[in-house]
mmCIF file of C-alpha atoms in Angstrom:
data_model
loop_
_atom_site.group_PDB
_atom_site.id
_atom_site.type_symbol
_atom_site.label_atom_id
_atom_site.label_comp_id
_atom_site.label_asym_id
_atom_site.label_seq_id
_atom_site.Cartn_x
_atom_site.Cartn_y
_atom_site.Cartn_z
ATOM 1 C CA MET A 76 -20.747 38.773 29.346
ATOM 2 C CA PRO A 77 -19.373 35.556 27.851
ATOM 3 C CA PRO A 78 -17.147 33.450 30.094
ATOM 4 C CA HIS A 79 -13.824 31.859 29.323
ATOM 5 C CA THR A 80 -12.797 34.453 26.712
ATOM 6 C CA SER A 81 -9.037 34.590 26.533
ATOM 7 C CA SER A 82 -6.693 37.075 24.945
ATOM 8 C CA ALA A 83 -6.358 34.671 22.022
ATOM 9 C CA ALA A 84 -9.997 35.413 21.254
ATOM 10 C CA GLY A 85 -9.472 39.161 21.145
ATOM 11 C CA SER A 86 -10.238 41.393 18.209
ATOM 12 C CA PRO A 87 -8.432 39.930 15.210
ATOM 13 C CA GLY A 88 -8.415 42.988 12.995
ATOM 14 C CA GLU A 89 -5.867 42.605 10.262
ATOM 15 C CA GLY A 90 -3.843 40.213 12.402
ATOM 16 C CA GLU A 91 -6.346 37.398 12.062
ATOM 17 C CA GLU A 92 -6.168 37.428 8.297
ATOM 18 C CA GLN A 93 -2.397 37.835 8.179
ATOM 19 C CA SER A 94 -1.315 35.621 11.061
ATOM 20 C CA GLY A 95 0.140 32.201 10.434
ATOM 21 C CA PRO A 96 -1.589 28.866 11.052
ATOM 22 C CA PRO A 97 -0.519 28.463 14.722
ATOM 23 C CA VAL A 98 -2.041 31.819 15.729
ATOM 24 C CA ARG A 99 -5.167 31.192 13.699
ATOM 25 C CA GLN A 100 -5.539 27.729 15.228
ATOM 26 C CA ALA A 101 -5.150 29.164 18.725
ATOM 27 C CA LEU A 102 -7.912 31.669 17.983
ATOM 28 C CA SER A 103 -10.138 28.946 16.550
ATOM 29 C CA ASP A 104 -9.589 26.725 19.587
ATOM 30 C CA SER A 105 -10.269 29.593 22.000
ATOM 31 C CA VAL A 106 -13.538 30.518 20.296
ATOM 32 C CA TYR A 107 -14.570 26.864 20.209
ATOM 33 C CA GLU A 108 -13.942 26.440 23.947
ATOM 34 C CA SER A 109 -15.786 29.679 24.759
ATOM 35 C CA ILE A 110 -18.912 28.701 22.833
ATOM 36 C CA LYS A 111 -18.718 25.130 24.095
ATOM 37 C CA ALA A 112 -18.675 26.437 27.676
ATOM 38 C CA MET A 113 -21.776 28.539 26.954
ATOM 39 C CA VAL A 114 -23.597 25.458 25.687
ATOM 40 C CA MET A 115 -22.419 23.197 28.499
ATOM 41 C CA ASP A 116 -23.380 25.763 31.161
ATOM 42 C CA HIS A 117 -26.742 26.445 29.447
ATOM 43 C CA GLU A 118 -25.853 30.095 28.890
ATOM 44 C CA ILE A 119 -26.952 29.131 25.403
ATOM 45 C CA ALA A 120 -30.130 27.328 26.399
ATOM 46 C CA PRO A 121 -30.945 23.854 25.056
ATOM 47 C CA GLY A 122 -32.882 24.315 21.815
ATOM 48 C CA ALA A 123 -31.979 28.003 21.537
ATOM 49 C CA ARG A 124 -30.844 29.574 18.295
ATOM 50 C CA VAL A 125 -27.098 30.186 18.102
ATOM 51 C CA GLY A 126 -26.462 33.408 16.218
ATOM 52 C CA ILE A 127 -23.119 33.763 14.455
ATOM 53 C CA ASP A 128 -23.213 37.565 14.398
ATOM 54 C CA ALA A 129 -24.199 37.816 18.061
ATOM 55 C CA LEU A 130 -21.394 35.472 19.113
ATOM 56 C CA SER A 131 -18.919 37.368 16.948
ATOM 57 C CA ARG A 132 -19.802 40.588 18.742
ATOM 58 C CA ALA A 133 -19.785 38.991 22.184
ATOM 59 C CA LEU A 134 -16.401 37.331 21.673
ATOM 60 C CA LYS A 135 -14.956 40.269 19.678
ATOM 61 C CA VAL A 136 -13.896 38.116 16.754
ATOM 62 C CA SER A 137 -14.844 37.912 13.105
ATOM 63 C CA PRO A 138 -17.571 35.454 11.999
ATOM 64 C CA THR A 139 -15.008 33.039 10.527
ATOM 65 C CA PRO A 140 -13.729 31.409 13.770
ATOM 66 C CA VAL A 141 -17.307 31.337 15.075
ATOM 67 C CA ARG A 142 -18.426 29.366 12.013
ATOM 68 C CA GLU A 143 -15.457 27.027 12.436
ATOM 69 C CA ALA A 144 -16.313 26.530 16.114
ATOM 70 C CA LEU A 145 -19.956 25.792 15.352
ATOM 71 C CA ALA A 146 -18.958 23.220 12.740
ATOM 72 C CA ARG A 147 -16.845 21.474 15.393
ATOM 73 C CA LEU A 148 -19.664 21.676 17.926
ATOM 74 C CA GLU A 149 -22.031 20.174 15.371
ATOM 75 C CA SER A 150 -19.623 17.254 15.042
ATOM 76 C CA ASP A 151 -19.647 16.983 18.851
ATOM 77 C CA GLY A 152 -23.439 16.794 18.838
ATOM 78 C CA LEU A 153 -23.821 20.000 20.863
ATOM 79 C CA VAL A 154 -25.399 22.090 18.102
ATOM 80 C CA VAL A 155 -27.399 21.203 15.018
ATOM 81 C CA LYS A 156 -27.621 23.109 11.747
ATOM 82 C CA ARG A 157 -31.043 23.414 10.165
ATOM 83 C CA ALA A 158 -31.855 24.679 6.693
ATOM 84 C CA LEU A 159 -32.959 28.329 6.641
ATOM 85 C CA SER A 160 -32.752 28.697 10.432
ATOM 86 C CA GLY A 161 -29.035 28.308 11.156
ATOM 87 C CA TYR A 162 -27.611 26.647 14.240
ATOM 88 C CA ARG A 163 -29.455 25.685 17.420
ATOM 89 C CA ALA A 164 -28.157 24.111 20.604
ATOM 90 C CA THR A 165 -29.264 20.504 20.821
ATOM 91 C CA GLU A 166 -31.879 19.542 23.378
ATOM 92 C CA LEU A 167 -30.830 17.776 26.559
ATOM 93 C CA LEU A 168 -31.154 14.029 26.748
ATOM 94 C CA THR A 169 -34.474 12.806 28.089
ATOM 95 C CA ARG A 170 -34.567 9.937 30.554
ATOM 96 C CA GLN A 171 -35.242 7.552 27.670
ATOM 97 C CA GLY A 172 -32.469 9.101 25.610
ATOM 98 C CA LEU A 173 -30.034 8.682 28.486
ATOM 99 C CA GLN A 174 -30.985 5.022 28.833
ATOM 100 C CA GLU A 175 -30.557 4.465 25.093
ATOM 101 C CA LEU A 176 -27.130 6.100 25.179
ATOM 102 C CA PHE A 177 -26.009 3.740 27.906
ATOM 103 C CA GLU A 178 -27.534 0.781 26.074
ATOM 104 C CA MET A 179 -25.289 1.607 23.117
ATOM 105 C CA ARG A 180 -22.290 1.996 25.373
ATOM 106 C CA LEU A 181 -22.992 -1.341 27.060
ATOM 107 C CA LEU A 182 -23.026 -2.998 23.659
ATOM 108 C CA LEU A 183 -19.732 -1.457 22.550
ATOM 109 C CA GLU A 184 -17.447 -0.657 25.443
ATOM 110 C CA PRO A 185 -17.271 -3.946 27.401
ATOM 111 C CA ARG A 186 -16.258 -5.620 24.132
ATOM 112 C CA ALA A 187 -13.682 -2.901 23.549
ATOM 113 C CA ALA A 188 -12.271 -3.428 27.050
ATOM 114 C CA ALA A 189 -12.020 -7.178 26.514
ATOM 115 C CA LEU A 190 -10.183 -6.681 23.220
ATOM 116 C CA ALA A 191 -7.922 -4.067 24.811
ATOM 117 C CA ALA A 192 -6.892 -6.593 27.453
ATOM 118 C CA GLY A 193 -5.710 -8.891 24.698
ATOM 119 C CA ASN A 194 -4.402 -6.427 22.140
ATOM 120 C CA ALA A 195 -3.111 -3.280 23.848
ATOM 121 C CA THR A 196 0.520 -2.419 23.252
ATOM 122 C CA GLU A 197 2.805 -1.554 26.143
ATOM 123 C CA GLU A 198 2.673 2.076 25.063
ATOM 124 C CA GLN A 199 -1.134 2.025 25.169
ATOM 125 C CA LEU A 200 -1.100 0.431 28.616
ATOM 126 C CA ASP A 201 1.223 3.175 29.819
ATOM 127 C CA GLY A 202 -1.141 5.739 28.311
ATOM 128 C CA LEU A 203 -4.126 4.331 30.197
ATOM 129 C CA GLU A 204 -2.209 4.482 33.462
ATOM 130 C CA ARG A 205 -1.203 8.102 32.806
ATOM 131 C CA ILE A 206 -4.806 9.128 32.131
ATOM 132 C CA LEU A 207 -5.927 7.410 35.319
ATOM 133 C CA GLU A 208 -3.211 9.146 37.334
ATOM 134 C CA GLU A 209 -4.312 12.527 35.964
ATOM 135 C CA MET A 210 -7.926 11.808 36.868
ATOM 136 C CA GLN A 211 -6.935 10.909 40.434
ATOM 137 C CA VAL A 212 -5.561 14.397 41.110
ATOM 138 C CA GLN A 213 -8.384 16.426 39.554
ATOM 139 C CA PRO A 214 -10.091 18.856 41.955
ATOM 140 C CA SER A 215 -13.742 18.411 42.838
ATOM 141 C CA PRO A 216 -15.984 20.173 40.311
ATOM 142 C CA ASN A 217 -18.385 22.912 41.369
ATOM 143 C CA GLY A 218 -20.964 22.480 38.629
ATOM 144 C CA ARG A 219 -19.572 24.954 36.085
ATOM 145 C CA TYR A 220 -18.003 23.614 32.916
ATOM 146 C CA ALA A 221 -14.730 25.398 33.676
ATOM 147 C CA SER A 222 -14.383 23.343 36.874
ATOM 148 C CA TYR A 223 -14.939 19.950 35.279
ATOM 149 C CA ARG A 224 -13.676 20.540 31.736
ATOM 150 C CA ASP A 225 -10.376 18.778 32.413
ATOM 151 C CA PHE A 226 -12.079 15.854 34.163
ATOM 152 C CA ALA A 227 -14.552 15.499 31.297
ATOM 153 C CA GLY A 228 -11.704 15.608 28.799
ATOM 154 C CA LEU A 229 -9.834 12.902 30.685
ATOM 155 C CA ASP A 230 -12.997 10.792 30.879
ATOM 156 C CA GLN A 231 -13.312 11.085 27.118
ATOM 157 C CA ARG A 232 -9.658 10.234 26.606
ATOM 158 C CA PHE A 233 -9.944 7.198 28.875
ATOM 159 C CA HIS A 234 -12.848 5.613 27.048
ATOM 160 C CA GLU A 235 -11.453 6.459 23.628
ATOM 161 C CA ALA A 236 -8.050 5.044 24.653
ATOM 162 C CA ILE A 237 -9.752 1.767 25.562
ATOM 163 C CA GLY A 238 -11.366 1.786 22.113
ATOM 164 C CA GLN A 239 -8.046 2.448 20.407
ATOM 165 C CA ALA A 240 -6.315 -0.279 22.431
ATOM 166 C CA ALA A 241 -8.894 -2.789 21.163
ATOM 167 C CA HIS A 242 -7.291 -2.476 17.705
ATOM 168 C CA ARG A 243 -10.679 -2.518 16.011
ATOM 169 C CA PRO A 244 -10.929 0.768 14.073
ATOM 170 C CA LEU A 245 -14.689 0.597 13.488
ATOM 171 C CA LEU A 246 -15.340 -0.127 17.152
ATOM 172 C CA ALA A 247 -13.034 2.695 18.260
ATOM 173 C CA ASP A 248 -14.753 5.077 15.863
ATOM 174 C CA ALA A 249 -18.190 4.106 17.171
ATOM 175 C CA VAL A 250 -17.114 4.735 20.778
ATOM 176 C CA GLN A 251 -15.732 8.135 19.842
ATOM 177 C CA ARG A 252 -18.789 9.198 17.849
ATOM 178 C CA LEU A 253 -21.138 8.681 20.783
ATOM 179 C CA HIS A 254 -19.615 11.749 22.496
ATOM 180 C CA ALA A 255 -21.148 10.295 25.636
ATOM 181 C CA HIS A 256 -19.092 12.446 28.011
ATOM 182 C CA LEU A 257 -20.436 15.683 26.511
ATOM 183 C CA HIS A 258 -24.072 14.619 26.571
ATOM 184 C CA ILE A 259 -23.870 13.317 30.134
ATOM 185 C CA PHE A 260 -21.782 16.118 31.641
ATOM 186 C CA ARG A 261 -24.122 18.652 30.030
ATOM 187 C CA LEU A 262 -27.100 17.388 32.034
ATOM 188 C CA GLY A 263 -26.238 19.377 35.137
ATOM 189 C CA ASP A 264 -24.552 18.018 38.247
ATOM 190 C CA VAL A 265 -21.381 16.108 37.487
ATOM 191 C CA VAL A 266 -22.645 12.912 39.044
ATOM 192 C CA GLY A 267 -19.838 10.599 40.134
ATOM 193 C CA ALA A 268 -17.075 12.876 38.897
ATOM 194 C CA GLY A 269 -14.250 11.943 41.194
ATOM 195 C CA GLY A 270 -14.508 9.067 43.640
ATOM 196 C CA PRO A 271 -16.846 6.498 42.076
ATOM 197 C CA THR A 272 -15.813 7.130 38.472
ATOM 198 C CA VAL A 273 -12.085 7.009 39.187
ATOM 199 C CA ALA A 274 -12.408 3.867 41.327
ATOM 200 C CA GLU A 275 -14.344 2.150 38.535
ATOM 201 C CA HIS A 276 -11.748 3.229 35.969
ATOM 202 C CA GLU A 277 -9.036 1.771 38.221
ATOM 203 C CA ARG A 278 -10.727 -1.625 38.137
ATOM 204 C CA ILE A 279 -10.912 -1.513 34.347
ATOM 205 C CA VAL A 280 -7.237 -0.594 34.048
ATOM 206 C CA ARG A 281 -6.169 -3.351 36.441
ATOM 207 C CA ALA A 282 -8.030 -5.939 34.385
ATOM 208 C CA VAL A 283 -6.531 -4.679 31.125
ATOM 209 C CA LEU A 284 -3.020 -4.609 32.614
ATOM 210 C CA ARG A 285 -3.482 -8.200 33.778
ATOM 211 C CA ARG A 286 -4.554 -9.198 30.261
ATOM 212 C CA ASN A 287 -7.854 -10.529 31.572
ATOM 213 C CA PRO A 288 -10.497 -9.967 28.870
ATOM 214 C CA GLU A 289 -13.407 -11.353 30.869
ATOM 215 C CA ARG A 290 -12.683 -9.230 33.924
ATOM 216 C CA ALA A 291 -12.049 -6.148 31.760
ATOM 217 C CA ALA A 292 -15.443 -6.547 30.099
ATOM 218 C CA GLU A 293 -17.127 -7.079 33.480
ATOM 219 C CA ALA A 294 -15.427 -4.033 34.989
ATOM 220 C CA MET A 295 -16.447 -1.833 32.074
ATOM 221 C CA ALA A 296 -20.042 -3.086 32.158
ATOM 222 C CA GLU A 297 -20.152 -2.510 35.917
ATOM 223 C CA HIS A 298 -18.809 1.034 35.478
ATOM 224 C CA LEU A 299 -21.328 1.933 32.781
ATOM 225 C CA THR A 300 -24.232 0.407 34.684
ATOM 226 C CA ARG A 301 -23.366 2.280 37.875
ATOM 227 C CA SER A 302 -22.829 5.501 35.949
ATOM 228 C CA MET A 303 -26.268 5.145 34.375
ATOM 229 C CA GLU A 304 -27.831 4.451 37.772
ATOM 230 C CA ARG A 305 -26.190 7.543 39.253
ATOM 231 C CA GLN A 306 -27.555 9.690 36.461
ATOM 232 C CA LEU A 307 -31.063 8.236 36.614
ATOM 233 C CA GLN A 308 -31.200 8.790 40.374
ATOM 234 C CA GLU A 309 -30.764 12.493 39.658
ATOM 235 C CA ASP A 310 -33.714 12.429 37.254
ATOM 236 C CA GLY A 311 -37.231 12.090 38.536
ATOM 237 C CA GLY A 312 -39.255 11.655 35.365
ATOM 238 C CA ASP A 313 -39.499 11.755 31.598
ATOM 239 C CA GLU A 314 -38.305 15.336 31.232
ATOM 240 C CA PRO A 315 -34.662 16.102 30.402
ATOM 241 C CA ALA A 316 -32.427 14.604 33.059
ATOM 242 C CA THR A 317 -31.527 17.847 34.803
ATOM 243 C CA PRO A 318 -30.764 17.868 38.548
#
């Protein structure tokens, strides 16, 4: 039985074809979140084929919103489409892949934080503080995607907001396209979700608010380095970094 299916993802019948854009978008978003949860929780195993017809039956929707959801998940890097074989869930990051992801982040995000300290508007500074405040009140996750979805979303928003505040569109786009939060949170235990991550984000925000580029870059580099270390401590070898 698929989790996270809401009434919006019920049988569309004629209503799906005749409903207006808001209803159709709600259905599309619901199907996307349901399939995303299956991938994140490994109910669709890494590397497994993702069947459109099977998902349509399981979620009681037509194939159209399933195709739309899979296209979005492909953009997220959670599924891949192969010629003649359809969609498959992407494999988990290996230890080397995890290290390479953080290497990319360490090249991009400290620079973004430094630029944000110098270029962020007052509205963007307020936005960073609001994201941080929301993260501070998130409940502790229990390992299922449903329990850490909001925290993961806020983590994504935080790092992308830093990129946007740098006022370097190519840099912001590169940060967003890494989809680092999805790849890391998909590995298993939500390592550092809560205390350490929020405390490290606080230090970044303080440096940006004080318009201190050097300290902002240092705080971001420190956060990413510690995050990588926490993840690697959970991984004992060269296999995918599962707990």
